[in-house]
Amino acid sequence: MTRTHCPYCSLQCGMVLEGRRALEVQPWPEFPVNEGALCRKGWTATGLRGHRERLTTPLVRDRATGELRATGWDEALDLVAGRLRELQQRYGADAVGVFGGGGLTNEKAYQLGKLARVALGTSQVDYNGRWCMSSAASAANRAFGVDRGLPFPLADVEHTDVLVLVGSNLAETMPPAARHLDRLRENGGHVVVVDPRRTPTADRADTFLQPVPGTDLALALGVLHLLDSAGAVDEQYVAARTTGWPAVQRAVSAWWPERVERVTGIPSAEVRTLATRLAAAERVMVLTARGAEQHAQGTDTVLAWIDVALTLGMPGRRYAGYGCLTGQGNGQGGREHGQKADQLPGYRMIDDPAARAHVARVWGVDPETLPGQGRSAYELLDALGTDSGPKALLVFGSNIVVSAPNASHVAERLGALDLLVVADLVMSETAAIADVVLPVTQWAEETGTMTNLEGRVVLRQQAVEPPAGVRSDLEVMAGLAARLGHDFATDPEEVFAELGRASAGGRADYSAITYDRIREEHGVFWAGPRLFEERFAHEDGRARFVAVEHRGPAEPVDPAYPVHLTTGRVLAQYQSGAQTRRVRALPDDGPFVEIHPMLADRIGAYDGRPVVVTTRRGELKAPARVVDTIRPDTVFVPFHWVGANRLTNDALDPSSRMPEFKVCAAAVTA
Amino acid sequence: MPYDVLVLATGSIPTLPPIRGLVQLDGRLDERVHAFRSLADCLRLDAAVPAARSAVVVGGGLLGLQVARALAVRGLATEVVEGGDHLLRGQVDAKAGAILARDLRRLGTAVYTGARATRLTGAGLVLDNGYTLDTDLVVLTAGGRPSTALARRAGLDVRRGVVVDALLRTSDPAIHAIGDCAQFGDQVTGFVPPAWEQAALLARHLDGEPVEYAGARTVARLRATDLDVAVLGDPERADGQVVEVSNPVTGSHRKLVVRDGVIVGATLVGDLSRIGLITQHYDRGTVLGPHEPGDLLRNERVAPPVALPDDAEVCTCAGVSAGRVRACGSLDEARDTTRATTGCGGCTAAVRELVMEGAPV
């Protein structure tokens, strides 16, 4: 019997794996986050084990035939290391790029950053977390001086008075979390859901607001306007614990409810009711997720909702405040330990000389040798194969071809590389176009830590031996590092201890956390379960109000593309679907287009019959799902399959570099 | 002061209606009389409200109705005097105006339409229909006119407002005009949003961007407690086909003016349930299908609950159908064999019910 955690989302539900060969998932009722509950993805998580599509031998593309052929590990790693060195000698250190993922364990994320900075000496390292919660991260850093998804345990949700979920469909994306909503309501609390779709989460809410995609920011400004004009600002808190309110007050004076209505499509009466409810509540909790964050104005949207929480005096108060519901399994830890272009382990900034000196000391290198800040995820991909961009890319834990925005363009850039190396469990769409494919272990076959959406560091423990021929990512990295003249550890606990030393004194300090403590305490929160009770993480101890303005989507609708397109998830699939689409027990019906009956009638679409969605970047043909739960001016496509992201816009948030996945202009025809 | 580019944003000036006695011999307004244009006007009125018991609002336009409702909500006996034959005559038709008058009366506010105030005396405000309204406050909301004196003296082309072209230029290409003082085509606006829009567009033009002004898309929203009115564009003068639903039973009157599938004007009175969506379509010039305008005015109905068919998914977390749950003898059995209720827990009540259904009686 092995206690471990689900391989998918950021909830990191505890589960027990039984059996040596045929693994079986059993509940782990004592683990507090999910108390034994799991969704069908969790119950069926072992379905990918021993799947016939598992990769079990390194593959190298044959120059003569263009086909991938099996080879040995030494040959594959020799080849990769040799080509990397060659390209770096010819074009410089930055000719090699490294691309990580928010699903990698902390140990792997840490080691990947070290591989880039020490063994390869490249600044060109980033990861798919940029496409996940980077806007919330950038906003929280500005407002609070630290970025931890939830600054309190998730179960605190049950004890607040009003919970506002902005752009979260947690009932489908992390179902066990929805139990907390139900308990909150049993306790007399009120749930508000803001979403362009009336999702299963909205069905469990007391209040549902349905804005035009890309206008959550304007709604927040309208709420701030009403709170201020109603005299509901917590003046004492604002004076004692924050700075910057006057600028926000001035900025929101122009956002009266009827203007908000015109921008958001939410009737002004609903905006007023929401503000009245928030003003009257003793405890308010605002949680954002991808719906609010995956926009070219995502950071500002989050900042505006943080302003709402600060105006009401909530952050730092028990059972209240602001938080982000992180998406990927290790979305939190993945952004803390150095696989991000601008960061070193412990959430240290790479341009901070003291941070460089500390990390260089742990790594035993001269701080001068550490490269500076590289390109963000999309910019890195956009530069591949160009004169100044990387000529080789190493990919760990990401299926870029499916998950990148403007995916056709990204696939083209990948095609322009001299060398694409992909480490994965299965032949993902990205692995399928690689020059070298390296088969790696999956969750039940390895040990490592993940940091869930609460900042709770949990331990994934190995339950079974991996199939013969498969290596762990840590072993792959060590193999490459060795060939480049560096000695990297492969034992996860050893790597974790090194990570602890490297993170010591940083914003996300893991130095006091050990595997034993995690086992004993059901996970360990870095910096403790609740932040901000005494002070915020800025030097002056205060939170910062930031005045922001609504700009609207980067690509507004127009006569040629008159409909908003938004994207998201379905319950039975996860991310690019590379894993879940291969689990037989999970339904895989392919993509579909959610469309309102009025729009269906306009274009002559029928439920179940195909429609074509076109944007300036690509098109997708999929069956229509005619439902009255979506706005009539909007269509929705899930992103787990190739196609949705051929449509999405690669406009980036100026601060987080988050692409605008959640809204672009589209045309729909039957 | 020399300039390369000059922007006129002189706004509008309130007009006093031709009522004798508004202005005292010393040239100041009668103490009871309040204009309603500037912040100072509002503050003065606000200060006068606590001591007042009654008010007459002159003007039954958007502003007049808002003020009337605000005063009534604060406990003043309020009356509205409108010279035209129905309320909001600048924006809506007689039918909508009649519904509004009825609503106002229901809310306790007297409405006199087709009546002109002629004189203010010690006894009150005298109307041309013979009534004299005894009142503590007289609030004038009868509008303003573009402030064009400077433009006229400068020899610019001025009609109602300073005439501007699609680049917001006056007849002197170095001089622009925006906001309430400007006239584009036949359009003189009196709201903030078009002025902002013009300011933003002019800034882009002056920055060298190739932009053109196509006229304001105004959405006039009555901000008054318990009076629901929205007017999009100029529905009484817009050219197009009218799709209209009037329901005196519920006190709602809604009409869309549609040209080539595009909403070019709309009046919504008494029912704003679709205001957000209709405004989006109007602002974006969405080309609607032939049934859509009608659908937009239809009331949304929620389908009644029906018995779940066996193939309906009850537990989405575990993917369990109603049939599979019905086959189970108890909640525990359903949980253990199908995993239903083990995810988000939202289906627990439904599963319990289905299990009961299947249980032998």
mmCIF file of C-alpha atoms in Angstrom, chain B residues 59-66 82 85-94 96-97 100 113 220 222 229-231 236-237 267-269:
data_model
loop_
_atom_site.group_PDB
_atom_site.id
_atom_site.type_symbol
_atom_site.label_atom_id
_atom_site.label_comp_id
_atom_site.label_asym_id
_atom_site.label_seq_id
_atom_site.Cartn_x
_atom_site.Cartn_y
_atom_site.Cartn_z
ATOM 1 C CA GLY B 59 -38.844 68.372 -17.478
ATOM 2 C CA GLY B 60 -39.854 64.773 -18.075
ATOM 3 C CA GLY B 61 -36.671 63.675 -19.816
ATOM 4 C CA LEU B 62 -34.062 61.218 -18.561
ATOM 5 C CA LEU B 63 -32.614 63.669 -16.123
ATOM 6 C CA GLY B 64 -36.017 64.789 -14.880
ATOM 7 C CA LEU B 65 -37.197 61.264 -14.160
ATOM 8 C CA GLN B 66 -33.971 60.392 -12.384
ATOM 9 C CA GLU B 82 -43.523 67.834 -18.919
ATOM 10 C CA ASP B 85 -47.434 65.027 -24.690
ATOM 11 C CA HIS B 86 -45.547 62.139 -23.056
ATOM 12 C CA LEU B 87 -42.568 61.462 -20.840
ATOM 13 C CA LEU B 88 -39.119 60.898 -22.364
ATOM 14 C CA ARG B 89 -40.391 62.295 -25.629
ATOM 15 C CA GLY B 90 -36.855 62.781 -26.883
ATOM 16 C CA GLN B 91 -36.244 59.048 -26.718
ATOM 17 C CA VAL B 92 -39.390 56.927 -26.733
ATOM 18 C CA ASP B 93 -42.816 56.709 -28.310
ATOM 19 C CA ALA B 94 -46.147 57.581 -26.714
ATOM 20 C CA ALA B 96 -43.640 53.698 -23.723
ATOM 21 C CA GLY B 97 -44.165 57.150 -22.303
ATOM 22 C CA LEU B 100 -43.626 55.215 -17.636
ATOM 23 C CA THR B 113 -47.852 65.961 -19.430
ATOM 24 C CA ALA B 220 -29.375 56.016 -22.518
ATOM 25 C CA LEU B 222 -32.464 55.714 -16.754
ATOM 26 C CA VAL B 229 -35.741 52.179 -19.074
ATOM 27 C CA ALA B 230 -33.049 51.815 -21.687
ATOM 28 C CA VAL B 231 -32.944 53.560 -25.040
ATOM 29 C CA GLU B 236 -38.088 56.981 -32.980
ATOM 30 C CA ARG B 237 -36.084 58.347 -35.880
ATOM 31 C CA THR B 267 -36.505 50.942 -26.498
ATOM 32 C CA LEU B 268 -36.783 48.767 -23.412
ATOM 33 C CA VAL B 269 -39.245 49.793 -20.749
#
